[in-house]
Amino acid sequence: MTVMEQRKRKIIHILSNTREFVTADELSAALRLSTKSIYRIVKAINEDATIDYVILSEKGKGYRLSFHHQEKPQSQKAEMPNALTPVERRNKVMEELLLISPKRKNIFSLYQPFYVSETVINSDEKLISEALQRFELTVSRKNKMIGVNGAEKNIRRALQEYIQQTRNIRLDDLHVTNEAFNRYDAEFVLRQLNLIENHLGLVIPHPYNINLFSHLYILLRRFRKVGNSFNEDILDEKEKQQMQENPELTTIAKEIIGNSEQYLHTKLPENESYYMYQYLVSSRMQKATDELEDLSEQVKLISNAFIEKMSTQLQRSFEDEELFGKLARHIKPMINRLRHGIEVKNNLLEQIKLEYTDLFFATEETAREICQVYDLPALTEDEIGFVTLYFAQAIEEHPQQLKVMIVCTTGIGTSDLLKVKVHKKFRELAITAVLPSRDVEAALKQHPDTEMIISTVQLTIDSPIPVVIVSAMLTMEDQKRLEVMIGRVRND
């Protein structure tokens, strides 16, 4: 990660952890940079078209994070009717080249709708080539003809990612509102998803339904562009054996491909059933009543490894049967996805990184270690985001309480009232003692794990433990100061 990216993340992390405005001076002090540098970094964040949030600035107040698209400065969205940005143009060209592969197309015919110069075309070709390298695909141009070369599975991976990144797929109203898809093909695919759900007696959850939709839709679009000659791979014995491991999903996969053959009026290659099977076993298809005993030993080991390592990293216990069950049921199809090279997009990824920054990085490090131990392909950031959410849910449901002592002048009356008010307002605090100020030092020896003191009087103690001075009435101002201190203690 570059220094610039680290600074961006630090600013976003600071802003995401407060509802108030943060001044440029405060950000400057936190990052140890000049305010001029802070202005430049904020500007760079707001100019990033790949993120769905914006940093708002208000004179005299500072900066605040917003997730509302409409608040993005209009200067960043200089939209013209029927105009495409360079990124949108390149995406359209790349989609067409992927769909017609292994065929080629005249490059000037390909670019004719965009009215751009040959210099722009050459620049686009280079950028598209670079984008497709990570899918092990190459762009070749001979004379005026251009095309994409590579394995069919890699072409589909690239198309899958392109479709999910550039089109907001909502399966509930797709057949009515989404003009980005061929209406008849989309409705056929939706019927197949319903068929899968009826056979299995469950609802395919997001994002697995999106993945299945994209896979089938791409199959139909590929056929319409190049016929059924695009897939010449032959199903080998190992792949046939894999399909025997889950007869129910194999039967469904073959039925879906059979329906597709009738819809397209053609015979599709045998391995299309295998591709379909891969997507089914890589989706979370468990029913709520499925037993944990049905999970493989490897799934259980990996799930326990995640829980143990995350407990060590975050210094808190995640030993929970419910968390293990949820995590294990996610990890089972995740392992299949990793082995088959199937990727799922996590639409909440950026928000997960903002809301649970430290937790995401802890999960990322844990995943890296586990993948090495169990010889698994590395998890993508999308996959790490999904795993992070399971631990985030466990933390939200069972927050780790801070141990606090309540101190008053005498320890009688007012301290009991304060105790009730603190307990009612701050469930994340565990009150270990209520005592008069004269007994504080002795109490700290009895409770060495105390993390904070709430006091109605000024204390003079030789201890690094933070003290928050409040009134016995615990006013709104007191509560705000207490919230700030709780946040600081947790961060420390």
Coordinates of C-alpha atoms in Angstrom, one line a residue:
M1 CA 0.0 0.0 0.0
T2 CA 1.4 3.4 -1.0
V3 CA 2.0 6.2 1.6
M4 CA -0.9 8.2 -0.1
E5 CA -3.3 5.3 0.3
Q6 CA -2.3 4.9 4.0
R7 CA -3.0 8.6 4.6
K8 CA -6.3 8.4 2.8
R9 CA -7.4 5.4 4.9
K10 CA -6.3 7.2 8.1
I11 CA -8.4 10.2 7.3
I12 CA -11.4 8.1 6.4
H13 CA -11.0 6.1 9.5
I14 CA -10.9 9.2 11.7
L15 CA -14.0 10.7 10.0
S16 CA -15.9 7.5 10.1
N17 CA -15.6 7.2 13.9
T18 CA -17.3 10.5 14.7
R19 CA -20.5 12.2 13.8
E20 CA -19.1 15.6 14.4
F21 CA -17.0 17.8 12.0
V22 CA -13.2 17.3 12.3
T23 CA -11.1 20.4 11.5
A24 CA -8.1 20.4 9.2
D25 CA -5.9 21.2 12.1
E26 CA -7.1 18.1 14.0
L27 CA -6.4 15.9 11.0
S28 CA -3.1 17.6 10.5
A29 CA -2.1 16.8 14.1
A30 CA -3.3 13.2 13.8
L31 CA -1.4 12.5 10.6
R32 CA 1.5 14.8 11.4
L33 CA 1.1 16.6 8.1
S34 CA 0.6 20.2 7.1
T35 CA -3.0 21.4 6.6
K36 CA -2.1 22.0 2.9
S37 CA -1.3 18.2 2.6
I38 CA -4.7 17.4 4.3
Y39 CA -6.5 19.6 1.6
R40 CA -4.7 17.7 -1.2
I41 CA -5.5 14.2 0.3
V42 CA -9.2 15.1 0.9
K43 CA -9.4 16.4 -2.7
A44 CA -7.9 13.1 -4.0
I45 CA -10.4 11.1 -2.0
N46 CA -13.4 13.1 -3.4
E47 CA -12.1 12.7 -7.0
D48 CA -12.0 8.9 -6.7
A49 CA -14.9 7.7 -8.8
T50 CA -14.7 4.1 -7.4
I51 CA -16.0 4.9 -3.9
D52 CA -19.5 5.6 -2.8
Y53 CA -18.9 8.2 -0.2
V54 CA -17.7 11.8 -0.1
I55 CA -15.9 14.1 2.4
L56 CA -18.0 17.2 2.9
S57 CA -16.3 20.5 4.1
E58 CA -18.0 23.4 5.8
K59 CA -16.2 26.7 6.5
G60 CA -15.5 27.1 10.2
K61 CA -16.4 23.5 11.0
G62 CA -14.1 21.2 9.1
Y63 CA -14.8 17.9 7.4
R64 CA -17.5 15.2 7.7
L65 CA -18.0 11.9 5.9
S66 CA -21.2 11.3 4.0
F67 CA -22.5 8.3 2.1
H68 CA -25.2 10.2 0.2
H69 CA -24.3 10.2 -3.6
Q70 CA -26.3 13.4 -4.2
E71 CA -23.9 15.3 -1.9
K72 CA -20.9 14.6 -4.2
P73 CA -19.6 17.9 -5.5
Q74 CA -21.1 18.6 -8.9
S75 CA -17.7 19.5 -10.3
Q76 CA -16.9 15.8 -10.1
K77 CA -19.9 14.8 -12.1
A78 CA -19.8 17.0 -15.1
E79 CA -22.4 14.9 -16.8
M80 CA -23.6 15.5 -20.4
P81 CA -26.6 13.9 -22.0
N82 CA -25.5 10.6 -23.8
A83 CA -21.9 11.3 -22.9
L84 CA -19.6 8.6 -21.6
T85 CA -16.6 9.0 -19.3
P86 CA -13.3 7.4 -20.6
V87 CA -13.8 4.6 -18.1
E88 CA -17.3 3.9 -19.2
R89 CA -16.1 3.9 -22.9
R90 CA -13.3 1.5 -22.2
N91 CA -15.6 -0.8 -20.2
K92 CA -18.1 -1.0 -23.1
V93 CA -15.2 -1.8 -25.6
M94 CA -13.8 -4.4 -23.2
E95 CA -17.2 -6.1 -22.7
E96 CA -17.7 -6.4 -26.5
L97 CA -14.2 -7.9 -27.0
L98 CA -14.8 -10.4 -24.2
L99 CA -18.2 -11.4 -25.5
I100 CA -17.0 -12.0 -29.1
S101 CA -13.7 -13.8 -28.1
P102 CA -12.1 -15.7 -29.8
K103 CA -13.4 -13.7 -32.8
R104 CA -11.9 -10.3 -33.6
K105 CA -13.4 -7.0 -34.7
N106 CA -12.3 -4.1 -36.8
I107 CA -11.0 -1.6 -34.2
F108 CA -12.3 1.5 -36.0
S109 CA -15.8 -0.1 -36.4
L110 CA -15.6 -0.9 -32.6
Y111 CA -14.9 2.7 -31.8
Q112 CA -17.1 4.4 -34.4
P113 CA -19.9 5.2 -31.9
F114 CA -17.5 7.1 -29.6
Y115 CA -16.1 9.7 -32.0
V116 CA -12.5 9.6 -30.5
S117 CA -9.1 10.0 -32.1
E118 CA -6.7 7.2 -33.0
T119 CA -4.4 8.4 -30.1
V120 CA -7.3 7.8 -27.7
I121 CA -7.9 4.3 -29.2
N122 CA -4.3 3.3 -28.7
S123 CA -4.3 4.6 -25.2
D124 CA -7.5 2.6 -24.5
E125 CA -6.0 -0.6 -25.9
K126 CA -3.1 -0.3 -23.6
L127 CA -5.3 0.2 -20.5
I128 CA -7.7 -2.6 -21.4
S129 CA -4.7 -4.9 -21.9
E130 CA -3.4 -4.0 -18.5
A131 CA -6.8 -4.5 -16.9
L132 CA -7.2 -8.0 -18.4
Q133 CA -3.7 -9.2 -17.4
R134 CA -4.9 -10.3 -13.9
F135 CA -7.3 -12.7 -15.6
E136 CA -4.5 -14.2 -17.7
L137 CA -6.0 -12.7 -20.8
T138 CA -4.2 -10.9 -23.6
V139 CA -5.3 -8.3 -26.2
S140 CA -3.9 -8.8 -29.6
R141 CA -4.2 -6.5 -32.6
K142 CA -3.2 -7.4 -36.1
N143 CA -3.6 -4.8 -38.8
K144 CA -7.0 -3.3 -38.0
M145 CA -8.5 -6.3 -36.2
I146 CA -8.4 -6.6 -32.4
G147 CA -9.5 -9.4 -30.0
V148 CA -9.0 -11.0 -26.6
N149 CA -7.2 -14.3 -26.2
G150 CA -7.3 -16.7 -23.2
A151 CA -9.1 -19.6 -21.5
E152 CA -12.9 -19.6 -21.5
K153 CA -13.1 -19.7 -17.7
N154 CA -10.9 -16.6 -17.5
I155 CA -13.0 -14.7 -20.1
R156 CA -16.1 -15.5 -18.0
R157 CA -14.4 -14.4 -14.8
A158 CA -13.6 -11.0 -16.4
L159 CA -17.1 -10.6 -17.8
Q160 CA -18.6 -11.6 -14.4
E161 CA -16.5 -8.9 -12.6
Y162 CA -17.3 -6.3 -15.3
I163 CA -21.1 -6.9 -15.1
Q164 CA -21.2 -6.8 -11.3
Q165 CA -19.1 -3.7 -11.1
T166 CA -20.8 -1.6 -13.8
R167 CA -24.5 -2.7 -13.4
N168 CA -26.5 -2.3 -10.3
I169 CA -28.3 -5.7 -10.3
R170 CA -31.5 -5.8 -8.4
L171 CA -33.1 -9.2 -9.1
D172 CA -36.5 -8.3 -7.6
D173 CA -37.3 -5.7 -10.3
L174 CA -34.8 -6.6 -13.0
H175 CA -37.5 -7.7 -15.5
V176 CA -39.2 -4.3 -15.2
T177 CA -36.7 -1.6 -14.7
N178 CA -33.2 -2.6 -15.7
E179 CA -32.4 -1.6 -19.3
A180 CA -28.8 -2.7 -19.1
F181 CA -29.9 -6.3 -19.7
N182 CA -31.6 -8.1 -22.5
R183 CA -35.2 -8.4 -21.1
Y184 CA -35.9 -11.9 -22.4
D185 CA -32.6 -13.4 -21.4
A186 CA -32.8 -11.8 -18.0
E187 CA -36.3 -13.1 -17.4
F188 CA -35.2 -16.6 -18.5
V189 CA -32.3 -16.6 -16.1
L190 CA -34.6 -15.4 -13.2
R191 CA -36.9 -18.3 -13.9
Q192 CA -33.9 -20.7 -13.6
L193 CA -33.0 -19.1 -10.2
N194 CA -36.5 -19.7 -9.0
L195 CA -36.3 -23.3 -10.2
I196 CA -33.1 -23.8 -8.2
E197 CA -34.8 -22.3 -5.1
N198 CA -37.9 -24.5 -5.5
H199 CA -35.8 -27.7 -5.9
L200 CA -33.7 -26.9 -2.8
G201 CA -36.5 -25.4 -0.7
L202 CA -34.6 -22.3 0.1
V203 CA -34.0 -18.7 -1.0
I204 CA -30.5 -18.2 -2.5
P205 CA -29.0 -15.3 -0.5
H206 CA -27.2 -12.3 -1.8
P207 CA -24.6 -12.1 -3.3
Y208 CA -24.7 -15.8 -4.5
N209 CA -27.9 -15.1 -6.4
I210 CA -26.1 -12.3 -8.3
N211 CA -23.2 -14.6 -9.1
L212 CA -25.5 -17.3 -10.5
F213 CA -27.5 -14.7 -12.5
S214 CA -24.3 -13.2 -14.0
H215 CA -22.9 -16.7 -14.9
L216 CA -26.1 -17.8 -16.8
Y217 CA -26.6 -14.4 -18.4
I218 CA -23.0 -14.4 -19.7
L219 CA -23.5 -17.9 -21.1
L220 CA -26.5 -16.7 -23.1
R221 CA -24.8 -13.5 -24.3
R222 CA -21.6 -15.4 -25.4
F223 CA -23.8 -17.8 -27.4
R224 CA -25.6 -14.9 -29.1
K225 CA -22.3 -13.4 -30.1
V226 CA -20.3 -16.4 -31.3
G227 CA -22.5 -19.4 -31.3
N228 CA -21.6 -22.5 -29.2
S229 CA -18.1 -22.8 -30.6
F230 CA -16.6 -20.5 -27.8
N231 CA -16.3 -23.4 -25.3
E232 CA -14.2 -26.3 -26.6
D233 CA -12.9 -27.5 -23.3
I234 CA -13.5 -31.2 -22.6
L235 CA -14.8 -32.5 -19.2
D236 CA -12.0 -34.7 -17.7
E237 CA -12.4 -37.6 -15.3
K238 CA -11.5 -35.6 -12.2
E239 CA -14.3 -33.0 -13.0
K240 CA -16.8 -35.8 -13.6
Q241 CA -15.8 -37.3 -10.2
Q242 CA -16.3 -34.0 -8.5
M243 CA -19.9 -33.8 -9.8
Q244 CA -20.6 -37.1 -8.2
E245 CA -19.9 -35.7 -4.8
N246 CA -23.2 -33.9 -4.7
P247 CA -25.8 -35.7 -6.8
E248 CA -28.6 -33.2 -6.0
L249 CA -26.7 -30.2 -7.2
T250 CA -25.5 -32.1 -10.3
T251 CA -29.0 -33.0 -11.2
I252 CA -30.1 -29.3 -10.9
A253 CA -27.0 -28.1 -12.9
K254 CA -27.9 -30.5 -15.8
E255 CA -31.5 -29.4 -15.7
I256 CA -30.6 -25.7 -15.9
I257 CA -28.2 -26.3 -18.8
G258 CA -30.9 -28.5 -20.5
N259 CA -33.4 -25.6 -20.2
S260 CA -30.8 -23.2 -21.6
E261 CA -30.3 -25.5 -24.6
Q262 CA -34.0 -25.5 -25.3
Y263 CA -34.1 -21.7 -24.9
L264 CA -31.2 -21.2 -27.3
H265 CA -32.2 -24.1 -29.7
T266 CA -28.8 -25.6 -29.6
K267 CA -26.7 -28.3 -28.0
L268 CA -24.2 -26.9 -25.4
P269 CA -20.9 -28.5 -24.5
E270 CA -21.0 -31.0 -21.6
N271 CA -18.7 -28.9 -19.4
E272 CA -21.4 -26.2 -19.2
S273 CA -23.1 -28.5 -16.7
Y274 CA -19.8 -28.6 -14.7
Y275 CA -19.5 -24.8 -14.8
M276 CA -23.0 -24.6 -13.4
Y277 CA -22.3 -27.2 -10.8
Q278 CA -19.2 -25.2 -9.7
Y279 CA -21.3 -22.1 -9.1
L280 CA -23.9 -24.1 -7.1
V281 CA -21.4 -25.7 -4.8
S282 CA -19.7 -22.4 -4.4
S283 CA -22.9 -20.7 -3.2
R284 CA -24.3 -20.8 0.3
M285 CA -27.1 -23.3 -0.2
Q286 CA -27.5 -24.6 3.3
K287 CA -30.9 -24.7 4.9
A288 CA -31.3 -23.3 8.4
T289 CA -31.9 -26.9 9.6
D290 CA -28.7 -28.3 8.1
E291 CA -26.5 -30.0 10.7
L292 CA -23.0 -29.0 11.5
E293 CA -22.0 -32.6 11.5
D294 CA -22.5 -32.6 7.7
L295 CA -19.5 -30.2 7.4
S296 CA -16.1 -31.6 6.4
E297 CA -13.3 -31.9 8.9
Q298 CA -11.3 -29.3 6.9
V299 CA -14.2 -26.7 7.1
K300 CA -14.4 -27.2 10.9
L301 CA -10.6 -26.9 11.3
I302 CA -10.5 -23.7 9.3
S303 CA -13.5 -22.2 11.1
N304 CA -11.9 -22.9 14.5
A305 CA -8.5 -21.5 13.3
F306 CA -10.2 -18.2 12.4
I307 CA -11.9 -18.0 15.8
E308 CA -8.7 -18.9 17.7
K309 CA -6.5 -16.5 15.7
M310 CA -9.0 -13.6 15.8
S311 CA -9.4 -14.1 19.6
T312 CA -5.6 -13.8 20.0
Q313 CA -5.3 -10.8 17.6
L314 CA -8.1 -8.8 19.2
Q315 CA -7.5 -10.1 22.8
R316 CA -11.1 -11.1 23.4
S317 CA -12.9 -14.4 23.3
F318 CA -14.9 -15.4 20.3
E319 CA -15.5 -18.9 21.6
D320 CA -19.2 -19.1 20.7
E321 CA -21.1 -22.0 19.2
E322 CA -23.4 -19.7 17.2
L323 CA -20.5 -17.8 15.7
F324 CA -18.8 -21.1 14.8
G325 CA -22.0 -22.4 13.1
K326 CA -22.5 -19.2 11.0
L327 CA -18.8 -19.0 10.1
A328 CA -18.5 -22.7 9.1
R329 CA -21.5 -22.5 6.9
H330 CA -19.9 -19.6 5.1
I331 CA -16.5 -21.2 4.8
K332 CA -17.8 -24.4 3.2
P333 CA -18.8 -22.7 -0.1
M334 CA -16.0 -20.2 0.2
I335 CA -13.4 -23.0 0.0
N336 CA -15.1 -24.2 -3.2
R337 CA -15.0 -20.7 -4.6
L338 CA -11.3 -20.4 -3.9
R339 CA -10.5 -23.7 -5.6
H340 CA -12.7 -23.1 -8.6
G341 CA -11.5 -19.4 -9.1
I342 CA -15.0 -18.1 -8.5
E343 CA -15.2 -14.5 -7.1
V344 CA -18.2 -12.8 -5.4
K345 CA -18.5 -9.1 -5.2
N346 CA -19.1 -7.5 -1.8
N347 CA -21.1 -4.3 -2.3
L348 CA -20.5 -3.3 1.3
L349 CA -16.7 -3.7 1.1
E350 CA -15.9 0.0 1.4
Q351 CA -18.3 0.6 4.2
I352 CA -16.9 -2.5 6.1
K353 CA -13.4 -1.1 5.8
L354 CA -14.6 2.3 7.2
E355 CA -16.8 1.0 10.0
Y356 CA -14.6 -1.9 11.0
T357 CA -11.1 -0.9 9.9
D358 CA -9.1 -2.6 12.6
L359 CA -11.3 -5.7 12.5
F360 CA -10.9 -5.9 8.7
F361 CA -7.1 -5.7 8.9
A362 CA -7.1 -8.4 11.7
T363 CA -9.2 -10.7 9.5
E364 CA -7.0 -10.0 6.5
E365 CA -3.9 -11.0 8.4
T366 CA -5.6 -14.1 9.9
A367 CA -6.8 -15.2 6.5
R368 CA -3.3 -14.9 5.0
E369 CA -1.9 -17.2 7.7
I370 CA -4.8 -19.7 7.4
C371 CA -4.5 -19.9 3.6
Q372 CA -0.8 -20.7 3.9
V373 CA -1.3 -23.4 6.5
Y374 CA -4.2 -25.1 4.5
D375 CA -2.7 -24.5 1.1
L376 CA -5.6 -22.4 -0.2
P377 CA -5.6 -19.6 -2.7
A378 CA -5.4 -16.1 -1.1
L379 CA -8.7 -14.5 -0.1
T380 CA -9.8 -11.5 -2.1
E381 CA -10.7 -8.3 -0.2
D382 CA -14.4 -9.1 -1.0
E383 CA -14.1 -12.5 0.7
I384 CA -12.2 -10.9 3.7
G385 CA -15.1 -8.4 4.0
F386 CA -17.7 -11.2 4.3
V387 CA -15.7 -13.0 7.0
T388 CA -15.2 -9.7 8.9
L389 CA -18.9 -9.2 9.1
Y390 CA -19.3 -12.5 11.1
F391 CA -16.9 -11.2 13.8
A392 CA -18.4 -7.7 13.7
Q393 CA -21.8 -9.2 14.4
A394 CA -20.4 -11.2 17.3
I395 CA -18.8 -8.0 18.8
E396 CA -22.0 -6.0 18.3
E397 CA -24.1 -8.7 20.0
H398 CA -21.6 -9.3 22.8
P399 CA -19.7 -6.0 23.3
Q400 CA -16.7 -6.3 25.6
Q401 CA -17.4 -4.2 28.6
L402 CA -14.8 -1.7 30.0
K403 CA -14.2 -2.1 33.7
V404 CA -14.8 1.2 35.5
M405 CA -15.0 2.5 39.1
I406 CA -17.3 5.2 40.3
V407 CA -16.0 7.7 42.8
C408 CA -17.7 10.3 44.9
T409 CA -16.7 12.5 47.9
T410 CA -18.3 10.1 50.4
G411 CA -19.4 7.2 48.3
I412 CA -23.0 7.5 49.7
G413 CA -26.2 8.6 48.0
T414 CA -24.8 10.5 45.0
S415 CA -22.5 7.7 44.0
D416 CA -25.4 5.2 44.0
L417 CA -27.5 7.6 41.9
L418 CA -24.6 8.0 39.4
K419 CA -24.2 4.3 39.3
V420 CA -27.8 3.8 38.2
K421 CA -27.5 6.6 35.6
V422 CA -24.2 5.2 34.1
H423 CA -25.6 1.6 34.0
K424 CA -28.7 2.8 32.2
K425 CA -26.9 5.0 29.6
F426 CA -23.7 3.0 29.0
R427 CA -24.3 -0.8 28.8
E428 CA -20.7 -1.2 27.5
L429 CA -19.4 -0.3 31.0
A430 CA -19.0 -2.9 33.8
I431 CA -19.0 -1.1 37.2
T432 CA -16.6 -3.0 39.4
A433 CA -16.8 -0.7 42.5
V434 CA -18.5 2.4 43.9
L435 CA -16.4 4.1 46.6
P436 CA -15.4 7.4 48.3
S437 CA -12.4 9.2 46.9
R438 CA -10.2 8.4 49.9
D439 CA -10.3 4.7 49.1
V440 CA -9.3 4.9 45.4
E441 CA -5.7 3.9 45.6
A442 CA -6.5 0.9 47.8
A443 CA -9.3 -0.1 45.4
L444 CA -7.0 0.1 42.4
K445 CA -4.8 -2.5 44.0
Q446 CA -7.8 -4.8 44.5
H447 CA -9.0 -4.2 40.9
P448 CA -5.8 -3.8 38.8
D449 CA -7.8 -4.4 35.6
T450 CA -9.7 -1.2 36.0
E451 CA -9.7 0.7 32.7
M452 CA -11.4 4.0 33.6
I453 CA -12.6 6.0 36.6
I454 CA -15.8 8.1 36.7
S455 CA -15.6 10.6 39.5
T456 CA -17.6 13.6 40.8
V457 CA -14.5 15.1 42.4
Q458 CA -11.0 15.9 41.2
L459 CA -8.6 13.0 42.1
T460 CA -4.9 13.1 42.8
I461 CA -3.7 9.6 42.3
D462 CA -0.5 8.1 41.0
S463 CA -2.0 6.0 38.1
P464 CA -2.2 6.2 34.3
I465 CA -5.9 5.2 34.4
P466 CA -8.0 7.9 32.7
V467 CA -10.4 9.8 34.9
V468 CA -13.6 11.5 33.7
I469 CA -15.1 14.2 35.9
V470 CA -18.9 14.3 35.9
S471 CA -21.7 15.5 38.0
A472 CA -23.9 13.2 40.0
M473 CA -26.8 14.1 37.6
L474 CA -24.8 12.9 34.6
T475 CA -25.8 15.8 32.3
M476 CA -25.7 15.6 28.5
E477 CA -22.3 17.3 28.5
D478 CA -21.0 14.7 31.0
Q479 CA -22.4 11.9 28.7
K480 CA -20.6 13.4 25.7
R481 CA -17.3 13.6 27.6
L482 CA -17.8 10.0 28.7
E483 CA -18.5 8.8 25.2
V484 CA -15.2 10.4 23.9
M485 CA -13.2 8.8 26.7
I486 CA -14.8 5.4 26.1
G487 CA -13.8 5.7 22.4
R488 CA -10.2 6.7 23.4
V489 CA -9.8 3.8 25.8
R490 CA -11.1 1.3 23.3
N491 CA -8.8 2.6 20.6
D492 CA -5.8 2.4 23.0

